[in-house]
Tab-separated table of C-alpha atoms in Angstrom:
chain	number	residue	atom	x	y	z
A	181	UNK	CA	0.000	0.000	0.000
A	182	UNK	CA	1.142	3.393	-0.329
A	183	UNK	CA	0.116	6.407	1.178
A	184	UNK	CA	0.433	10.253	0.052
A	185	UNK	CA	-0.907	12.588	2.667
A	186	UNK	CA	-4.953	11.510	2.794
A	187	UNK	CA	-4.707	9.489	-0.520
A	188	UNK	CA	-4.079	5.682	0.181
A	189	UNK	CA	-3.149	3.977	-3.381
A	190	UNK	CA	-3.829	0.111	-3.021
A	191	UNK	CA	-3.789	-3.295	-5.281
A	192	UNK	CA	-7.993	-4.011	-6.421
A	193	UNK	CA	-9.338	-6.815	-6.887
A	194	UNK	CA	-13.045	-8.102	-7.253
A	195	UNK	CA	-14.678	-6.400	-4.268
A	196	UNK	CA	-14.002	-2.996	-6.135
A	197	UNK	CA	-16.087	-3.836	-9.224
A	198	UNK	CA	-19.103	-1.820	-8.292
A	199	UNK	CA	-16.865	1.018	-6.751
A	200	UNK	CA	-14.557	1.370	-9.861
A	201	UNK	CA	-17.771	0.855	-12.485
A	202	UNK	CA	-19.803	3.421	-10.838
A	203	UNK	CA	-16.448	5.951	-11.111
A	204	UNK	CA	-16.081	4.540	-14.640
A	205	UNK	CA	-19.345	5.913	-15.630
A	206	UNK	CA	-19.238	8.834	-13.830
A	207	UNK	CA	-16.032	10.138	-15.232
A	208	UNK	CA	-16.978	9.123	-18.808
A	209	UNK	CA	-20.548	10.981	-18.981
A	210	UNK	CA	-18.415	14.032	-17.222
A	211	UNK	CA	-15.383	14.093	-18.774
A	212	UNK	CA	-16.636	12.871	-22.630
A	213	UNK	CA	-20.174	15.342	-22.474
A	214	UNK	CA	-19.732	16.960	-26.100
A	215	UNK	CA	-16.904	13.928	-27.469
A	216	UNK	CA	-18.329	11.399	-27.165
A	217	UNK	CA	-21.822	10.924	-29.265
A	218	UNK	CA	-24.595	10.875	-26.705
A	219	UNK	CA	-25.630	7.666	-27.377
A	220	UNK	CA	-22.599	6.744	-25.831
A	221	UNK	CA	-23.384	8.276	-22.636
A	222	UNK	CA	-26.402	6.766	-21.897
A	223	UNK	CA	-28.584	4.984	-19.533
A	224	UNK	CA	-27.255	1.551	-19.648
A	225	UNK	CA	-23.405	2.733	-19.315
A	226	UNK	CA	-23.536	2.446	-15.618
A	227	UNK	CA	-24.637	-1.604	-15.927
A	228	UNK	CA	-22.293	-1.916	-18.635
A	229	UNK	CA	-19.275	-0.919	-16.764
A	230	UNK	CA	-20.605	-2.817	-13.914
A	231	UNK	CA	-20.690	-6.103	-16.528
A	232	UNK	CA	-17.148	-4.999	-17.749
A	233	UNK	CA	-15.308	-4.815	-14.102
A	234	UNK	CA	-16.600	-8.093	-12.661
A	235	UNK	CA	-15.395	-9.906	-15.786
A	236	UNK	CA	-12.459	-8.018	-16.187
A	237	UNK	CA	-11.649	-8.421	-12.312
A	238	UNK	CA	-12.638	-12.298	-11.953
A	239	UNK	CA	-10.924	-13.684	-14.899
A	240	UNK	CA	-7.778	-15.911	-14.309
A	241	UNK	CA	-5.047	-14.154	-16.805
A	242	UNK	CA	-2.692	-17.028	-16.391
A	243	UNK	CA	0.431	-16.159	-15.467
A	244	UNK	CA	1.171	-13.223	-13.661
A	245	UNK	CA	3.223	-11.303	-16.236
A	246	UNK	CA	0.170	-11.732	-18.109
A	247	UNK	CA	-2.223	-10.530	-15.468
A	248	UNK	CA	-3.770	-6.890	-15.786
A	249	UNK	CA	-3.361	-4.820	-12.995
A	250	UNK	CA	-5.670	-2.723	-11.244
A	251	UNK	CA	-4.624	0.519	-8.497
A	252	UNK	CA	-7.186	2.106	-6.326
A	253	UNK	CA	-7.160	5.393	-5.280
A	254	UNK	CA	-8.803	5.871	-1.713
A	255	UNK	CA	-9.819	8.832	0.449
A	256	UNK	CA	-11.075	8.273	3.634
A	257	UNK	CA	-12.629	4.529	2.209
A	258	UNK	CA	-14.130	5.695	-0.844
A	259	UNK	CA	-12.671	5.481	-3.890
A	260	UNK	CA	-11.567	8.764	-5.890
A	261	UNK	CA	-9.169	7.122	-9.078
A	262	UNK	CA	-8.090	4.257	-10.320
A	263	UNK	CA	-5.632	2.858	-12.953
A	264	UNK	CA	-5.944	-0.080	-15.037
A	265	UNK	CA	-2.420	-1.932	-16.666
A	266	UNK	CA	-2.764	-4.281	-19.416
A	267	UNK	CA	0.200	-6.190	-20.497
A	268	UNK	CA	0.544	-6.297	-23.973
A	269	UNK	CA	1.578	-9.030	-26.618
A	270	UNK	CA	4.430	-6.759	-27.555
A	271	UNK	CA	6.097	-6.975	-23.941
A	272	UNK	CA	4.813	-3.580	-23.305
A	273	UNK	CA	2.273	-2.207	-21.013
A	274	UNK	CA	-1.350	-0.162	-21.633
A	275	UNK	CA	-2.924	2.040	-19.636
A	276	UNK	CA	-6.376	0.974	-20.158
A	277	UNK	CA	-7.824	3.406	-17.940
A	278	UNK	CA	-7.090	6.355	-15.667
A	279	UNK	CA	-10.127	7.799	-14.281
A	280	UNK	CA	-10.068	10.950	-10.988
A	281	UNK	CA	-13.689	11.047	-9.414
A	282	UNK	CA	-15.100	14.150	-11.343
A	283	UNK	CA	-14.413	17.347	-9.421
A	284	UNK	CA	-11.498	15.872	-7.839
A	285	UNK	CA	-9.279	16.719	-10.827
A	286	UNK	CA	-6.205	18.761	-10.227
A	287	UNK	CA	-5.339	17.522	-6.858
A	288	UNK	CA	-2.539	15.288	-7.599
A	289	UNK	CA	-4.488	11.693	-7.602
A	290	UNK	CA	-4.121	11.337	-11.077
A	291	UNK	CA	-0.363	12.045	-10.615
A	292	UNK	CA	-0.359	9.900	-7.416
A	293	UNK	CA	-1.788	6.649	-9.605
A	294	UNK	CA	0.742	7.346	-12.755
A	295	UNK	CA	3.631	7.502	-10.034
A	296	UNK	CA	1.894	3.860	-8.804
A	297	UNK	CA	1.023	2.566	-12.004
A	298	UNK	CA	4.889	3.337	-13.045
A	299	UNK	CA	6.493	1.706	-10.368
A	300	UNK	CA	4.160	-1.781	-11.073
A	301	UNK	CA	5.374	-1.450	-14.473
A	302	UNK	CA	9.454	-1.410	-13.524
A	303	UNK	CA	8.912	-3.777	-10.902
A	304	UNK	CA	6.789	-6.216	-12.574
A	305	UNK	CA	7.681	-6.134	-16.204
A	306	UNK	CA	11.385	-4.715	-16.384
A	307	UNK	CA	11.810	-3.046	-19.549
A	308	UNK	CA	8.466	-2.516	-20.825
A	309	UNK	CA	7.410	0.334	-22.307
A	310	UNK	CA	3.763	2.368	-21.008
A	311	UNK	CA	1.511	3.426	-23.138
A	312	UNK	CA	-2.335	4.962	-23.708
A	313	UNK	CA	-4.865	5.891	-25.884
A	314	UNK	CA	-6.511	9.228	-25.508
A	315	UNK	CA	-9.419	11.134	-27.599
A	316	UNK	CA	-8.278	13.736	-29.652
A	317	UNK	CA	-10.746	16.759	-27.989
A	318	UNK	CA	-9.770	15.544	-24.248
A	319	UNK	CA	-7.388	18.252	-24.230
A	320	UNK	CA	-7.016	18.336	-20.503
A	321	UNK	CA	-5.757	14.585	-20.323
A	322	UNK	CA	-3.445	15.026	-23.005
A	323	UNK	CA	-1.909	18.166	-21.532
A	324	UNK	CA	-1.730	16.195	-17.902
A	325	UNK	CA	0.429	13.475	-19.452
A	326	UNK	CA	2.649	15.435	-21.668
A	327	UNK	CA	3.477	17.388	-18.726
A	328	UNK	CA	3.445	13.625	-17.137
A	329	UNK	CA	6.725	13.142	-19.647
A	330	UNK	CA	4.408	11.090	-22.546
A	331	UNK	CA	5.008	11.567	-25.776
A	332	UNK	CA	2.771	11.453	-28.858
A	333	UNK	CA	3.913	8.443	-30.866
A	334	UNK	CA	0.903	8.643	-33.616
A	335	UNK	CA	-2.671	9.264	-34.423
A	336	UNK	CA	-5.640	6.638	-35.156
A	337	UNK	CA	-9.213	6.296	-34.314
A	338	UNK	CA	-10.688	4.601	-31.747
A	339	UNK	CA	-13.556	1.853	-31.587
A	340	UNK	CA	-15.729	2.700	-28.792
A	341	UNK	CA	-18.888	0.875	-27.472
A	342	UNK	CA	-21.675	1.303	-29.684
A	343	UNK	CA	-19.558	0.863	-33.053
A	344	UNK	CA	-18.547	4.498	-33.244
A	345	UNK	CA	-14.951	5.444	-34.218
A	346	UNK	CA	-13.424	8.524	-32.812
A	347	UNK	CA	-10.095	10.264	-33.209
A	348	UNK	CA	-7.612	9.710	-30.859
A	349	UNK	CA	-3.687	9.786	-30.083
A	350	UNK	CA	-1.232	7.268	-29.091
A	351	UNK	CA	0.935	8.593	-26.187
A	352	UNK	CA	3.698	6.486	-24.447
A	353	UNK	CA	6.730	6.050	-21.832
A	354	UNK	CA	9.640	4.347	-23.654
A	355	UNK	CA	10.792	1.488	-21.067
A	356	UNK	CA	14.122	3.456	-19.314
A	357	UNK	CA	11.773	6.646	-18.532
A	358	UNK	CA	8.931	4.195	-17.163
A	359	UNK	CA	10.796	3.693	-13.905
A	360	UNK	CA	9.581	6.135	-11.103
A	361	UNK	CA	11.263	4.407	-7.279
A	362	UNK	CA	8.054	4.360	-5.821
A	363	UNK	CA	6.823	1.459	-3.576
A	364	UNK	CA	4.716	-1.625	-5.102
A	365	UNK	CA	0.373	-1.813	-3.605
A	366	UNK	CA	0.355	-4.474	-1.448
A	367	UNK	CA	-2.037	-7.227	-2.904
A	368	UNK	CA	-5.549	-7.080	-2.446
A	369	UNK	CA	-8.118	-9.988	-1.557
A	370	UNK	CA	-9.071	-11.990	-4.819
């Protein structure tokens, strides 16, 4: 576990499904209003993120280097960020997900889970680059990782649920910049 002043940053497991889903959808129909078509905001997002964790956090990856990772966020028990790793067939490492409970952006807990989410990385797959995909028009998150040290590597589009493609950029850590020296989350109950 490791702990920043009143954030606590831990290891998740299946117990945070609901917690991180409910986040999820929060963040997305927040932070994506006006980027994301409507219909891709709606009603059913909340259950489908809901669907998403539980399967995501119950299945058995095989080995570990194969195993995503999740990092919580905390604040006085309730959860206020997360970051999801997903090794990658190419040895490196993707940032599935980095979500800050909606009006709790700009307090360092974004910064506090890419500091985390960089040290799993070293520790767990040495040499691996980290990267992420991020929509074109989320200007904020691109500026935070740029000034995180990420660099734009190209452009595509994005498949998103409900079949509709949206522009987005490639951004990534090559593997010597990934390492940060901060501690490992201890495991969480599985």
């Amino acid at each position: 576990m490791i702990s920043s002043g009143q954030i606590v940053i831990r290891r998740g497991g299946v117990r945070d499904a609901e917690a991180v889903a409910e986040l999820h959808a929060h963040s997305w129909r927040t932070t994506y209003r006006g980027i994301v078509p409507v219909e891709g905001l709606g009603d059913g997002m909340a259950a489908q993120r809901r669907e998403l964790w539980e399967l995501r956090l119950d299945a058995d990856y095989g080995e570990p280097e194969n195993t995503p990772e999740l990092l919580i966020a905390e604040r006085a028990g309730a959860v206020v960020g997360f970051i999801y790793l997903v090794p990658q067939p190419d040895g490196g490492v993707l940032i599935d997900n980095l979500h800050v409970r909606p009006g709790l952006n700009g307090g360092g807990i974004g910064r506090e889970l890419l500091t985390a989410g960089r040290a799993h990385v070293a520790e767990r797959h040495p040499g691996a680059a980290l990267s992420l995909e991020v929509l074109r028009d989320n200007t904020r998150a691109i500026a935070f990782y740029e000034r995180e040290g990420a660099e734009r590597v190209r452009a595509q589009e994005g498949e998103f649920p409900g079949g509709f493609l949206l522009p987005e950029y490639v951004y990534a850590w090559p593997a010597e910049r990934v390492a940060t020296g901060a501690d490992r989350p201890e495991p969480a109950d599985r």
